[in-house]
Amino acid sequence: MKKKAIITTLLLLSLTLGLGTQSYSKKVTNTTERVKIGDNVYRYRIEYDDKSYLTVVTGKGAVTEDIEPWGDLIIETGVTEIPDNAVSRSGIEKITLPSTLKKIGKNAFKSCYNLKKIEIPSSVSEINGPIFDNCCDLKKIVNKSSVTIKAPRKKGVNYMGYTYYVDGKPAKEVKPGKTMIGKPKAFKLKLNLDGGKIKGKKTKTYKFGTNITLPKVKKKGYEFIGWSEKKNHSNGVSKLWRDGNYYGGTQKRYAQFAKVKITGGKKSIKVKCTNYSARNFIVYYATKKDRSDEVSYSIQNFNNKVYGIKSDDPKNTRVVLKGKYKYFKKNPHKSVVEACLPGMKSNKKYYVRLKYWDSYDGTSDDDTNYGYSNDFGKKAVKVK
């Protein structure tokens, strides 16, 4: 324990002052014990107070083991070699290489799907084969080394996000002193309307790395919930991608609809959705037309019981509600979910709207940026 405390203290001091040319400004909340990945080379994993991660490789000489990074990766001054597959199949987004690096092993960065850009330092004089295959999101390679580097290639993955250019011309490799830039590819987008009609222009393609808003769809007698990646599955999303993730290749999206009935009962609001493929939805309600006093019930279904959690309940208490949920796998159009929300005021008008999916932190910015869900079933009802 004493040894770990000393190591952590030294590391925190190093992080405050900055190692080599790299300085660290964010507050560190946790570090792991050092792991030996070479004769005189060690790896640390660091957690910041904002829950992001950083992996630091420090020491002198060659890395001989897989680095297995969490978060961004910084290899400090003093490290001279990294081996074959050193960082392969990682979700890493950023890699910083030192001015002392001389050799990079084959497939060192293979299948780093989220890597966006990288600079190979001038000290590098040996690269053993391709190093960026399947790096489908790699947009920029700055090659300051004395070695020609192959462009990322598709090897067993569904797509590559970019077509590569050097000096404005298509290229399959980047020579010493040159920079390779990727231009996003266009992919097909297939929209299944399930008997509906698009409002406005139909989108047939999309460019890699962009998140487009999908069109709304009208279908007589139904409310449009949104789009889903799967047929008969109510995601209700409004954009091509959600959660900030981007992929490529031909994409299919399915229009999702529901028949919605919202009525006012005795000190309650009853919501019923037919042709609804999910167990859950969210009911928002307000007494003011501008919705400035809006609260919500998150409706969930487990073991044939309907539960609700109110947004203004600090304890997030899950209470049993009157309602039902039935899903018909062979005929999803018959599926139904309904819930009766208690605690409303008598003789009061409520402005109600529904959503299938809300952002993780409930902010409208997340809904706008990531397209979590469309509103549907908007209605004003009078409670008895």
XYZ file of N, CA and C in Angstrom, residues 87-263:
531
model
N -1.547 -1.383 -30.006
C -2.746 -0.673 -29.588
C -3.953 -1.155 -30.398
N -3.842 -2.280 -31.072
C -4.877 -2.726 -32.004
C -6.195 -3.050 -31.304
N -7.283 -2.923 -32.059
C -8.640 -3.214 -31.602
C -8.989 -2.415 -30.341
N -8.738 -1.129 -30.422
C -9.003 -0.245 -29.291
C -9.996 0.829 -29.700
N -10.775 1.319 -28.735
C -11.706 2.414 -28.991
C -11.058 3.775 -28.838
N -9.754 3.817 -28.837
C -8.995 5.045 -28.595
C -9.282 6.100 -29.668
N -9.306 7.373 -29.258
C -9.572 8.468 -30.180
C -8.341 9.319 -30.466
N -7.384 9.331 -29.542
C -6.221 10.205 -29.706
C -4.963 9.507 -29.222
N -3.904 9.582 -30.042
C -2.610 8.990 -29.693
C -1.529 10.047 -29.880
N -0.696 10.232 -28.856
C 0.439 11.145 -28.939
C 1.722 10.333 -28.865
N 2.569 10.455 -29.889
C 3.810 9.685 -29.973
C 4.998 10.591 -29.668
N 6.081 10.042 -29.063
C 7.215 10.865 -28.636
C 8.249 11.099 -29.745
N 9.093 12.092 -29.536
C 10.152 12.429 -30.492
C 11.315 11.442 -30.433
N 11.258 10.499 -29.481
C 12.313 9.487 -29.359
C 11.948 8.168 -30.046
N 10.722 8.086 -30.578
C 10.248 6.839 -31.171
C 10.971 6.566 -32.491
N 11.515 5.349 -32.637
C 12.268 4.984 -33.840
C 11.581 3.901 -34.666
N 10.858 2.997 -34.001
C 10.316 1.832 -34.704
C 8.860 1.598 -34.307
N 8.013 1.301 -35.327
C 6.605 0.972 -35.090
C 6.329 -0.397 -35.702
N 5.766 -1.312 -34.923
C 5.502 -2.667 -35.371
C 4.305 -2.767 -36.291
N 4.227 -3.875 -36.999
C 3.125 -4.132 -37.931
C 1.781 -4.126 -37.200
N 0.786 -3.497 -37.836
C -0.583 -3.440 -37.285
C -0.639 -2.826 -35.897
N 0.292 -1.940 -35.603
C 0.347 -1.341 -34.265
C -0.956 -0.655 -33.877
N -1.635 -0.041 -34.862
C -2.874 0.686 -34.571
C -4.064 0.088 -35.321
N -3.964 -1.142 -35.743
C -5.018 -1.776 -36.531
C -6.354 -1.800 -35.768
N -7.420 -1.511 -36.495
C -8.786 -1.581 -35.948
C -9.014 -0.639 -34.778
N -8.310 0.488 -34.771
C -8.647 1.552 -33.821
C -9.771 2.357 -34.467
N -10.993 1.887 -34.291
C -12.145 2.376 -35.050
C -12.461 3.850 -34.816
N -12.084 4.387 -33.658
C -12.437 5.769 -33.324
C -11.281 6.751 -33.466
N -10.121 6.269 -33.888
C -8.970 7.149 -34.060
C -9.239 8.133 -35.194
N -9.091 9.439 -34.903
C -9.452 10.475 -35.875
C -8.244 11.013 -36.645
N -7.128 11.229 -35.973
C -5.938 11.764 -36.621
C -4.698 11.350 -35.817
N -3.546 11.392 -36.487
C -2.316 10.998 -35.822
C -1.132 11.632 -36.525
N -0.104 11.930 -35.758
C 1.157 12.462 -36.309
C 2.279 11.475 -36.006
N 2.982 11.047 -37.054
C 4.132 10.154 -36.897
C 5.378 11.027 -36.837
N 6.137 10.982 -35.729
C 7.259 11.916 -35.552
C 8.436 11.647 -36.493
N 9.281 12.656 -36.659
C 10.415 12.586 -37.578
C 11.469 11.569 -37.140
N 11.444 11.182 -35.882
C 12.424 10.219 -35.371
C 12.191 8.802 -35.877
N 10.992 8.508 -36.372
C 10.654 7.150 -36.815
C 11.362 6.839 -38.132
N 12.129 5.727 -38.138
C 12.877 5.319 -39.331
C 12.529 3.906 -39.789
N 11.658 3.213 -39.031
C 11.293 1.844 -39.392
C 9.835 1.567 -39.037
N 9.083 1.114 -40.042
C 7.699 0.690 -39.823
C 7.519 -0.644 -40.517
N 7.180 -1.656 -39.753
C 7.124 -3.023 -40.276
C 5.743 -3.375 -40.834
N 5.437 -2.840 -42.034
C 4.167 -3.189 -42.670
C 3.088 -2.169 -42.402
N 1.844 -2.457 -42.812
C 0.719 -1.530 -42.593
C 0.440 -1.362 -41.101
N 0.051 -0.181 -40.714
C -0.218 0.062 -39.287
C -1.622 0.608 -39.027
N -2.368 0.968 -40.098
C -3.671 1.606 -39.899
C -4.837 0.851 -40.529
N -4.677 -0.410 -40.892
C -5.792 -1.149 -41.501
C -6.998 -1.179 -40.554
N -8.177 -1.015 -41.147
C -9.455 -1.018 -40.417
C -9.644 0.190 -39.498
N -8.790 1.184 -39.610
C -9.023 2.433 -38.873
C -10.021 3.257 -39.691
N -11.280 2.865 -39.625
C -12.294 3.372 -40.560
C -12.663 4.830 -40.330
N -12.272 5.424 -39.189
C -12.614 6.815 -38.900
C -11.387 7.724 -38.936
N -10.254 7.214 -39.414
C -9.010 7.987 -39.434
C -9.032 8.968 -40.606
N -9.035 10.250 -40.287
C -9.216 11.293 -41.297
C -7.911 11.965 -41.708
N -6.922 11.967 -40.816
C -5.707 12.728 -41.104
C -4.469 12.002 -40.584
N -3.464 11.838 -41.455
C -2.172 11.261 -41.071
C -1.087 12.254 -41.451
N -0.388 12.781 -40.469
C 0.751 13.669 -40.705
C 2.012 12.822 -40.585
N 2.709 12.625 -41.695
C 3.875 11.740 -41.725
C 5.167 12.557 -41.742
N 5.751 12.749 -40.580
C 7.032 13.447 -40.472
C 8.207 12.478 -40.458
N 7.903 11.172 -40.545
C 8.945 10.154 -40.495
C 9.696 10.067 -41.822
N 10.691 9.159 -41.889
C 11.451 8.935 -43.130
C 10.941 7.698 -43.869
N 9.729 7.232 -43.496
C 9.170 6.000 -44.059
C 7.839 6.302 -44.741
N 7.585 5.654 -45.878
C 6.284 5.760 -46.536
C 5.263 4.898 -45.790
N 4.076 5.439 -45.560
C 3.052 4.764 -44.762
C 1.833 4.483 -45.633
N 1.314 3.268 -45.536
C 0.120 2.891 -46.301
C -1.131 3.534 -45.701
N -2.044 3.925 -46.582
C -3.329 4.458 -46.126
C -4.133 3.362 -45.443
N -5.075 3.711 -44.568
C -5.954 2.701 -43.965
C -6.666 1.898 -45.036
N -6.754 0.574 -44.830
C -7.410 -0.305 -45.789
C -8.484 -1.121 -45.096
N -9.462 -1.528 -45.872
C -10.543 -2.365 -45.359
C -10.077 -3.809 -45.294
N -10.045 -4.363 -44.089
C -9.640 -5.752 -43.885
C -10.638 -6.444 -42.959
N -11.749 -6.910 -43.544
C -12.730 -7.643 -42.743
C -13.765 -6.790 -42.050
N -13.765 -5.478 -42.292
C -14.810 -4.625 -41.713
C -15.826 -4.284 -42.805
N -16.960 -3.730 -42.410
C -18.048 -3.476 -43.355
C -17.830 -2.246 -44.230
N -16.994 -1.326 -43.789
C -16.850 -0.072 -44.514
C -15.563 0.632 -44.096
N -15.127 1.568 -44.907
C -14.126 2.558 -44.537
C -14.759 3.916 -44.762
N -14.573 4.833 -43.833
C -15.312 6.087 -43.869
C -14.799 7.122 -44.854
N -13.543 6.986 -45.295
C -12.948 8.043 -46.094
C -12.252 7.524 -47.349
N -12.179 8.407 -48.362
C -11.306 8.236 -49.509
C -10.124 9.170 -49.293
N -8.891 8.680 -49.524
C -7.709 9.426 -49.090
C -7.020 10.170 -50.233
N -6.478 11.351 -49.839
C -5.809 12.237 -50.791
C -4.516 12.773 -50.186
N -3.517 12.949 -51.045
C -2.279 13.645 -50.682
C -2.052 14.724 -51.731
N -1.873 15.941 -51.283
C -1.712 17.086 -52.196
C -2.878 17.182 -53.186
N -4.074 16.837 -52.724
C -5.263 16.953 -53.547
C -5.478 15.831 -54.535
N -4.631 14.819 -54.544
C -4.750 13.704 -55.478
C -5.033 12.407 -54.724
N -5.871 11.515 -55.291
C -6.142 10.233 -54.632
C -4.841 9.484 -54.348
N -4.749 8.875 -53.168
C -3.499 8.226 -52.773
C -3.755 6.988 -51.934
N -2.868 6.019 -52.045
C -2.925 4.797 -51.248
C -1.801 4.747 -50.220
N -0.957 5.773 -50.230
C 0.126 5.850 -49.261
C 0.522 7.312 -49.070
N 1.169 7.575 -47.954
C 1.631 8.927 -47.670
C 3.144 8.884 -47.457
N 3.860 9.616 -48.300
C 5.317 9.603 -48.282
C 5.857 10.505 -47.173
N 7.159 10.367 -46.847
C 7.754 11.209 -45.807
C 7.543 12.704 -46.073
N 7.201 13.419 -45.016
C 7.012 14.863 -45.120
C 5.669 15.281 -45.679
N 4.791 14.322 -45.935
C 3.491 14.624 -46.512
C 2.362 14.390 -45.502
N 1.201 14.950 -45.825
C 0.006 14.766 -44.996
C -1.104 14.156 -45.837
N -1.736 13.144 -45.291
C -2.854 12.482 -45.970
C -4.166 12.926 -45.335
N -5.110 13.323 -46.184
C -6.404 13.802 -45.710
C -7.503 12.896 -46.255
N -8.435 12.520 -45.407
C -9.567 11.712 -45.829
C -10.794 12.561 -46.110
N -11.439 12.322 -47.236
C -12.705 12.973 -47.553
C -13.830 11.965 -47.337
N -14.881 12.363 -46.626
C -15.932 11.405 -46.250
C -16.642 10.799 -47.453
N -16.890 9.502 -47.364
C -17.619 8.799 -48.418
C -19.117 9.005 -48.248
N -19.843 8.859 -49.355
C -21.309 8.883 -49.321
C -21.817 7.447 -49.344
N -22.786 7.149 -48.478
C -23.358 5.804 -48.392
C -24.865 5.863 -48.635
N -25.437 4.717 -48.988
C -26.870 4.643 -49.237
C -27.657 4.635 -47.922
N -28.825 5.267 -47.967
C -29.753 5.262 -46.841
C -31.108 4.769 -47.345
N -31.574 3.649 -46.786
C -32.850 3.075 -47.206
C -33.886 3.288 -46.103
N -34.990 3.955 -46.463
C -36.037 4.272 -45.494
C -37.282 3.437 -45.793
N -37.688 2.637 -44.814
C -38.907 1.839 -44.921
C -40.045 2.629 -44.279
N -41.055 2.987 -45.080
C -42.100 3.902 -44.613
C -43.299 3.200 -43.993
N -43.384 1.881 -44.066
C -44.479 1.110 -43.459
C -45.852 1.673 -43.845
N -46.017 1.994 -45.111
C -47.306 2.487 -45.580
C -47.529 3.972 -45.422
N -46.535 4.680 -44.892
C -46.679 6.120 -44.720
C -46.093 6.906 -45.880
N -46.190 8.222 -45.802
C -45.647 9.106 -46.824
C -44.763 10.154 -46.168
N -43.612 10.382 -46.770
C -42.657 11.348 -46.230
C -43.163 12.774 -46.419
N -42.993 13.578 -45.379
C -43.304 15.000 -45.455
C -42.045 15.723 -45.925
N -42.046 16.175 -47.165
C -40.871 16.842 -47.696
C -40.044 15.923 -48.576
N -38.731 16.187 -48.639
C -37.844 15.480 -49.547
C -37.309 14.200 -48.911
N -37.295 13.116 -49.681
C -36.775 11.844 -49.196
C -35.258 11.825 -49.286
N -34.605 11.441 -48.197
C -33.150 11.360 -48.161
C -32.709 9.976 -48.620
N -31.796 9.930 -49.598
C -31.359 8.644 -50.142
C -29.903 8.314 -49.811
N -29.122 9.309 -49.419
C -27.714 9.089 -49.081
C -27.340 9.903 -47.846
N -26.198 9.580 -47.275
C -25.632 10.369 -46.188
C -24.115 10.322 -46.297
N -23.452 11.302 -45.736
C -21.997 11.320 -45.738
C -21.468 10.839 -44.396
N -20.399 10.071 -44.439
C -19.796 9.541 -43.222
C -19.383 10.693 -42.298
N -19.620 10.498 -40.994
C -19.210 11.483 -40.000
C -20.197 12.600 -39.776
N -21.357 12.565 -40.470
C -22.376 13.584 -40.268
C -23.648 12.944 -39.719
N -24.368 13.707 -38.937
C -25.617 13.214 -38.357
C -26.773 14.012 -38.947
N -27.560 13.387 -39.775
C -28.648 14.088 -40.453
C -29.974 13.856 -39.732
N -30.836 14.859 -39.784
C -32.190 14.716 -39.260
C -33.031 13.970 -40.287
N -33.660 12.896 -39.867
C -34.482 12.101 -40.769
C -35.844 12.761 -40.963
N -36.470 12.580 -42.118
C -37.750 13.248 -42.382
C -38.881 12.678 -41.531
N -39.913 13.463 -41.352
C -41.111 12.974 -40.663
C -42.041 12.301 -41.666
N -42.879 11.394 -41.168
C -43.728 10.575 -42.034
C -45.181 10.668 -41.565
N -46.095 10.764 -42.515
C -47.522 10.790 -42.206
C -48.154 9.449 -42.577
N -49.052 8.993 -41.699
C -49.815 7.781 -41.981
C -51.203 7.967 -41.373
N -52.212 7.833 -42.190
C -53.570 8.115 -41.745
C -53.965 7.253 -40.554
N -54.459 7.924 -39.505
C -54.931 7.223 -38.314
C -53.843 6.910 -37.303
N -52.589 7.304 -37.581
C -51.475 6.961 -36.703
C -50.668 8.202 -36.334
N -49.984 8.099 -35.194
C -49.003 9.094 -34.787
C -47.619 8.585 -35.180
N -46.806 9.451 -35.752
C -45.441 9.088 -36.110
C -44.551 9.206 -34.872
N -43.953 8.085 -34.464
C -43.091 8.065 -33.279
C -41.679 8.515 -33.626
N -41.172 8.032 -34.753
C -39.798 8.306 -35.145
C -39.261 7.142 -35.957
N -37.963 6.967 -35.928
C -37.306 5.932 -36.723
C -36.609 4.921 -35.835
N -36.423 3.728 -36.382
C -35.754 2.662 -35.646
C -34.752 1.967 -36.556
N -33.715 1.382 -35.940
C -32.740 0.602 -36.696
C -33.284 -0.778 -37.058
N -34.370 -1.179 -36.378
C -34.953 -2.501 -36.616
C -36.441 -2.376 -36.918
N -36.957 -3.309 -37.693
C -38.378 -3.331 -37.991
C -39.152 -3.755 -36.747
N -40.331 -3.148 -36.551
C -41.188 -3.471 -35.398
C -40.446 -3.312 -34.074
N -39.678 -2.239 -33.990
C -38.954 -1.960 -32.742
C -38.969 -0.453 -32.524
N -39.605 0.005 -31.468
C -39.871 1.437 -31.292
C -38.703 2.172 -30.648
N -37.719 2.585 -31.458
C -36.681 3.477 -30.953
C -37.159 4.921 -30.931
N -37.896 5.310 -31.966
C -38.449 6.657 -32.015
C -37.428 7.750 -32.215
N -36.230 7.444 -32.735
C -35.207 8.468 -32.872
C -35.503 9.362 -34.073
N -34.994 10.587 -34.014
C -35.270 11.568 -35.059
C -34.080 11.797 -35.981
N -32.905 11.295 -35.602
C -31.714 11.474 -36.428
C -31.145 10.118 -36.836
N -30.255 10.147 -37.799
C -29.666 8.907 -38.292
C -28.890 8.192 -37.201
N -28.141 8.957 -36.425
C -27.318 8.366 -35.358
C -27.747 8.915 -34.013
N -27.643 8.106 -32.995
C -27.885 8.571 -31.633
C -26.678 8.255 -30.764
N -26.615 8.873 -29.596
C -25.505 8.711 -28.643
C -24.186 9.250 -29.175
N -24.227 10.037 -30.258
C -22.989 10.597 -30.777
C -22.112 9.612 -31.512
N -22.605 8.429 -31.804
C -21.833 7.426 -32.528
C -22.107 7.512 -34.023
N -21.063 7.303 -34.831
C -21.195 7.355 -36.284
C -20.605 6.086 -36.892
N -21.312 5.549 -37.864
C -20.833 4.365 -38.559
C -20.894 4.630 -40.059
N -20.786 3.598 -40.872
C -20.825 3.767 -42.316
C -21.522 2.597 -42.964
N -21.397 2.518 -44.294
C -22.054 1.454 -45.032
C -23.521 1.777 -45.277
N -24.189 0.929 -46.049
C -25.622 1.108 -46.301
C -26.402 0.979 -44.997
N -27.255 1.942 -44.722
C -28.044 1.951 -43.496
C -29.535 1.850 -43.825
N -30.260 1.111 -42.985
C -31.707 1.001 -43.111
C -32.365 1.575 -41.866
N -33.435 2.321 -42.064
C -34.215 2.837 -40.954
C -35.697 2.586 -41.244
N -36.434 2.303 -40.176
C -37.838 1.923 -40.300
C -38.713 2.948 -39.583
N -39.721 3.461 -40.304
C -40.670 4.390 -39.694
C -41.520 3.655 -38.660
N -41.724 4.293 -37.505
C -42.480 3.692 -36.410
C -43.730 4.526 -36.123
N -44.866 3.843 -35.963
C -46.141 4.512 -35.736
C -46.876 3.904 -34.543
N -47.823 4.657 -34.015
C -48.699 4.140 -32.959
C -50.052 4.825 -33.052
N -51.084 4.105 -32.655
C -52.395 4.715 -32.443
C -52.440 5.149 -30.989
N -52.713 6.415 -30.761
C -52.618 6.970 -29.411
C -53.981 7.484 -28.950
N -54.322 7.127 -27.717
C -55.554 7.624 -27.114
C -55.220 8.181 -25.733
N -55.489 9.472 -25.528
C -55.215 10.123 -24.249
C -56.521 10.713 -23.728
N -56.919 10.318 -22.535
C -58.190 10.788 -21.964
C -57.986 11.228 -20.519
